[in-house]
Tab-separated table of C-alpha atoms in Angstrom:
chain	number	residue	atom	x	y	z
A	1	UNK	CA	-4.979	9.603	17.512
A	2	UNK	CA	-7.189	9.859	14.443
A	3	UNK	CA	-6.177	7.851	11.406
A	4	UNK	CA	-5.773	8.916	7.808
A	5	UNK	CA	-9.013	10.220	6.373
A	6	UNK	CA	-9.969	10.454	2.724
A	7	UNK	CA	-12.875	12.265	1.154
A	8	UNK	CA	-15.037	11.510	-0.600
A	9	UNK	CA	-15.253	7.747	-0.127
A	10	UNK	CA	-17.108	7.154	-3.376
A	11	UNK	CA	-17.233	9.192	-6.546
A	12	UNK	CA	-18.820	8.731	-9.961
A	13	UNK	CA	-17.596	10.895	-12.808
A	14	UNK	CA	-18.019	11.037	-16.555
A	15	UNK	CA	-15.219	10.574	-19.048
A	16	UNK	CA	-13.514	13.896	-19.789
A	17	UNK	CA	-14.328	15.470	-16.436
A	18	UNK	CA	-11.798	16.223	-13.749
A	19	UNK	CA	-11.798	15.158	-10.116
A	20	UNK	CA	-10.100	16.202	-6.892
A	21	UNK	CA	-9.556	13.804	-4.009
A	22	UNK	CA	-8.578	14.870	-0.515
A	23	UNK	CA	-6.429	13.259	2.150
A	24	UNK	CA	-5.831	14.305	5.750
A	25	UNK	CA	-2.803	12.575	7.297
A	26	UNK	CA	-2.301	11.486	10.856
A	27	UNK	CA	-1.437	14.446	13.064
A	28	UNK	CA	2.327	15.032	13.031
A	29	UNK	CA	2.924	13.119	9.817
A	30	UNK	CA	4.610	15.223	7.167
A	31	UNK	CA	4.777	12.752	4.290
A	32	UNK	CA	1.746	11.884	2.182
A	33	UNK	CA	1.814	9.332	-0.622
A	34	UNK	CA	-0.855	8.394	-3.143
A	35	UNK	CA	-1.486	5.017	-4.749
A	36	UNK	CA	-3.828	3.699	-7.391
A	37	UNK	CA	-5.258	0.217	-6.901
A	38	UNK	CA	-6.917	-1.675	-9.769
A	39	UNK	CA	-7.612	-5.390	-10.291
A	40	UNK	CA	-5.400	-5.446	-13.362
A	41	UNK	CA	-2.413	-3.371	-12.281
A	42	UNK	CA	-2.522	-3.848	-8.527
A	43	UNK	CA	-1.136	-1.143	-6.257
A	44	UNK	CA	0.855	1.491	-8.069
A	45	UNK	CA	2.685	4.451	-6.579
A	46	UNK	CA	1.526	7.833	-7.869
A	47	UNK	CA	3.546	10.406	-5.935
A	48	UNK	CA	4.769	11.464	-2.532
A	49	UNK	CA	4.705	14.882	-0.931
A	50	UNK	CA	6.782	16.045	1.991
A	51	UNK	CA	6.621	19.556	3.435
A	52	UNK	CA	4.577	20.776	0.460
A	53	UNK	CA	7.137	19.496	-2.074
A	54	UNK	CA	6.766	16.541	-4.395
A	55	UNK	CA	9.581	14.268	-3.358
A	56	UNK	CA	8.953	11.296	-5.630
A	57	UNK	CA	6.785	10.406	-8.580
A	58	UNK	CA	5.584	7.201	-10.206
A	59	UNK	CA	4.998	6.475	-13.875
A	60	UNK	CA	1.673	8.145	-14.455
A	61	UNK	CA	0.722	10.686	-17.129
A	62	UNK	CA	0.654	14.398	-16.384
A	63	UNK	CA	-3.142	14.248	-16.012
A	64	UNK	CA	-2.437	13.051	-12.488
A	65	UNK	CA	-1.208	15.786	-10.203
A	66	UNK	CA	-1.166	16.587	-6.544
A	67	UNK	CA	-0.276	19.106	-3.942
A	68	UNK	CA	0.269	19.376	-0.237
A	69	UNK	CA	-0.718	22.212	2.019
A	70	UNK	CA	1.131	23.682	4.989
A	71	UNK	CA	-0.970	21.582	7.399
A	72	UNK	CA	0.184	18.436	5.504
A	73	UNK	CA	-3.243	17.798	4.026
A	74	UNK	CA	-2.970	16.696	0.427
A	75	UNK	CA	-5.112	16.727	-2.660
A	76	UNK	CA	-4.849	14.688	-5.809
A	77	UNK	CA	-6.307	15.851	-9.094
A	78	UNK	CA	-7.026	13.874	-12.232
A	79	UNK	CA	-7.936	15.842	-15.328
A	80	UNK	CA	-9.629	14.613	-18.504
A	81	UNK	CA	-10.800	11.393	-16.901
A	82	UNK	CA	-10.592	8.148	-18.848
A	83	UNK	CA	-12.471	4.904	-18.237
A	84	UNK	CA	-9.187	3.319	-17.158
A	85	UNK	CA	-8.887	5.760	-14.277
A	86	UNK	CA	-11.608	3.866	-12.431
A	87	UNK	CA	-9.842	2.605	-9.349
A	88	UNK	CA	-9.453	2.759	-5.604
A	89	UNK	CA	-7.178	5.674	-4.747
A	90	UNK	CA	-5.339	5.230	-1.500
A	91	UNK	CA	-3.555	7.854	0.496
A	92	UNK	CA	-0.917	7.018	3.089
A	93	UNK	CA	0.957	9.121	5.597
A	94	UNK	CA	4.217	8.627	7.427
A	95	UNK	CA	6.376	10.588	9.827
A	96	UNK	CA	9.203	11.614	7.602
A	97	UNK	CA	11.491	9.163	5.921
A	98	UNK	CA	9.987	7.530	2.847
A	99	UNK	CA	12.128	4.441	3.121
A	100	UNK	CA	11.992	3.052	6.635
A	101	UNK	CA	8.973	4.704	8.165
A	102	UNK	CA	5.838	2.637	7.858
A	103	UNK	CA	2.979	4.188	5.980
A	104	UNK	CA	-0.514	4.372	7.419
A	105	UNK	CA	-3.269	4.055	4.871
A	106	UNK	CA	-6.648	5.662	4.639
A	107	UNK	CA	-9.764	3.754	3.559
A	108	UNK	CA	-9.485	5.021	0.006
A	109	UNK	CA	-11.681	6.816	-2.492
A	110	UNK	CA	-13.459	4.567	-4.958
A	111	UNK	CA	-13.602	6.440	-8.288
A	112	UNK	CA	-15.838	5.170	-11.046
A	113	UNK	CA	-15.569	6.777	-14.487
A	114	UNK	CA	-18.489	6.184	-16.850
B	1	UNK	CA	14.993	-1.370	-10.568
B	2	UNK	CA	13.169	-2.502	-7.502
B	3	UNK	CA	10.468	-5.177	-7.790
B	4	UNK	CA	8.479	-7.480	-5.543
B	5	UNK	CA	7.160	-10.903	-6.493
B	6	UNK	CA	4.509	-12.743	-4.557
B	7	UNK	CA	4.208	-16.402	-5.499
B	8	UNK	CA	0.612	-17.550	-5.615
B	9	UNK	CA	-2.237	-15.137	-6.140
B	10	UNK	CA	-4.519	-17.393	-4.076
B	11	UNK	CA	-3.704	-19.537	-1.069
B	12	UNK	CA	-6.244	-21.737	0.726
B	13	UNK	CA	-5.723	-23.306	4.123
B	14	UNK	CA	-7.861	-24.979	6.734
B	15	UNK	CA	-8.494	-23.275	10.039
B	16	UNK	CA	-5.640	-24.191	12.388
B	17	UNK	CA	-3.201	-24.953	9.583
B	18	UNK	CA	0.077	-23.185	8.882
B	19	UNK	CA	-0.093	-20.082	6.734
B	20	UNK	CA	2.847	-19.428	4.399
B	21	UNK	CA	2.763	-16.519	1.965
B	22	UNK	CA	5.826	-16.100	-0.214
B	23	UNK	CA	7.560	-12.888	-1.172
B	24	UNK	CA	10.784	-12.259	-3.063
B	25	UNK	CA	12.285	-8.891	-3.800
B	26	UNK	CA	14.715	-7.623	-6.355
B	27	UNK	CA	16.732	-4.585	-5.533
B	28	UNK	CA	20.200	-3.261	-6.088
B	29	UNK	CA	20.387	-2.483	-2.388
B	30	UNK	CA	18.631	-4.307	0.444
B	31	UNK	CA	15.341	-2.483	0.830
B	32	UNK	CA	13.092	-1.998	3.796
B	33	UNK	CA	10.403	-4.691	3.675
B	34	UNK	CA	6.790	-4.682	4.758
B	35	UNK	CA	3.724	-6.885	4.844
B	36	UNK	CA	0.309	-5.271	4.681
B	37	UNK	CA	-3.172	-6.792	4.914
B	38	UNK	CA	-6.276	-5.496	3.199
B	39	UNK	CA	-9.796	-6.482	4.197
B	40	UNK	CA	-12.675	-5.901	1.746
B	41	UNK	CA	-13.515	-2.256	1.169
B	42	UNK	CA	-10.765	-1.067	3.470
B	43	UNK	CA	-7.326	0.435	3.208
B	44	UNK	CA	-4.112	-1.389	3.997
B	45	UNK	CA	-3.025	-2.232	7.514
B	46	UNK	CA	0.611	-2.827	8.405
B	47	UNK	CA	1.301	-6.335	9.711
B	48	UNK	CA	5.046	-6.040	10.209
B	49	UNK	CA	8.202	-4.481	8.825
B	50	UNK	CA	11.899	-5.191	8.526
B	51	UNK	CA	14.389	-2.353	8.511
B	52	UNK	CA	17.600	-3.517	10.164
B	53	UNK	CA	18.671	-5.852	12.947
B	54	UNK	CA	16.947	-9.108	13.796
B	55	UNK	CA	15.919	-10.949	10.657
B	56	UNK	CA	12.906	-12.631	12.249
B	57	UNK	CA	10.216	-10.016	12.634
B	58	UNK	CA	7.059	-10.473	14.666
B	59	UNK	CA	3.936	-8.597	13.768
B	60	UNK	CA	0.337	-8.277	14.778
B	61	UNK	CA	-2.254	-11.066	14.890
B	62	UNK	CA	0.398	-13.769	15.341
B	63	UNK	CA	2.138	-13.216	11.997
B	64	UNK	CA	5.878	-13.206	11.552
B	65	UNK	CA	8.309	-12.961	8.653
B	66	UNK	CA	11.942	-13.797	8.147
B	67	UNK	CA	14.309	-11.702	6.063
B	68	UNK	CA	16.756	-13.897	4.147
B	69	UNK	CA	19.219	-11.778	2.226
B	70	UNK	CA	20.855	-14.750	0.490
B	71	UNK	CA	17.479	-15.788	-0.917
B	72	UNK	CA	16.132	-12.221	-1.334
B	73	UNK	CA	13.003	-13.438	0.416
B	74	UNK	CA	10.656	-12.168	3.095
B	75	UNK	CA	8.031	-14.881	3.538
B	76	UNK	CA	5.098	-14.366	5.892
B	77	UNK	CA	3.989	-17.147	8.229
B	78	UNK	CA	1.442	-17.836	10.925
B	79	UNK	CA	1.448	-21.144	12.811
B	80	UNK	CA	-2.323	-21.524	13.020
B	81	UNK	CA	-4.798	-19.880	10.652
B	82	UNK	CA	-7.993	-18.322	11.910
B	83	UNK	CA	-11.115	-17.580	9.904
B	84	UNK	CA	-10.549	-13.867	10.529
B	85	UNK	CA	-7.222	-14.068	8.642
B	86	UNK	CA	-9.059	-14.318	5.323
B	87	UNK	CA	-7.975	-11.208	3.417
B	88	UNK	CA	-5.539	-10.015	0.774
B	89	UNK	CA	-1.908	-9.727	1.764
B	90	UNK	CA	0.652	-7.486	0.127
B	91	UNK	CA	4.399	-7.615	0.391
B	92	UNK	CA	6.164	-4.316	-0.241
B	93	UNK	CA	9.714	-3.072	-0.540
B	94	UNK	CA	10.981	0.452	-0.125
B	95	UNK	CA	14.180	2.269	-0.891
B	96	UNK	CA	12.995	5.685	-2.031
B	97	UNK	CA	9.385	4.655	-2.702
B	98	UNK	CA	7.107	1.812	-1.717
B	99	UNK	CA	6.706	-0.893	-4.357
B	100	UNK	CA	4.036	-3.547	-3.828
B	101	UNK	CA	3.738	-7.116	-4.956
B	102	UNK	CA	0.580	-8.198	-6.747
B	103	UNK	CA	-0.997	-9.575	-3.602
B	104	UNK	CA	-2.060	-12.986	-2.317
B	105	UNK	CA	-5.642	-13.683	-1.404
B	106	UNK	CA	-5.815	-15.963	1.610
B	107	UNK	CA	-8.876	-18.155	2.077
B	108	UNK	CA	-9.415	-20.018	5.336
B	109	UNK	CA	-11.782	-22.987	5.375
B	110	UNK	CA	-13.441	-24.302	8.547
């Protein structure tokens, strides 16, 4: 079974631009979560989608948004990029329950904002 | 509010020595607990998890962890370190969302 895939793997953007990251979950997984990883803040939860609905949200500004499609694929969008948005963005999928089901992570998208 | 504390941002051991990575959680209800490993330039890989039942959990690559409710701890151990164990390890707790500790970088010396 194929793992979680994320595209693109690397991205360089300029401050003020917007960016869209894509995540394809493991086949059969209906939950997709997004995380931001930085050296200073560590791994922080962005949001979780289940059956095309945002089920949970972390403490990030409204510039960070996401969506999930009927095939469970998910996209994350960041508008008006800031230098501090430079990070590794990780996507994870799980079967259903956010609590007990383990999450399987993709390799991440490394975003650099200049 | 739920939080996870990992004691020691860096741990160094010799090959063949015991590995002990510490994790404490704070939660109003006992959460589900996980240990993940991250190798350079890769995503996170699940080592093991505790949901209910037996408090000693065995995972991949010879790692195990023990859930101790009275101490709110979930420490990760491996009897004998291998060079390939060098990586960053994250403890995580989940009730409605997954909250990670700050990570412990494990170095293994020959």
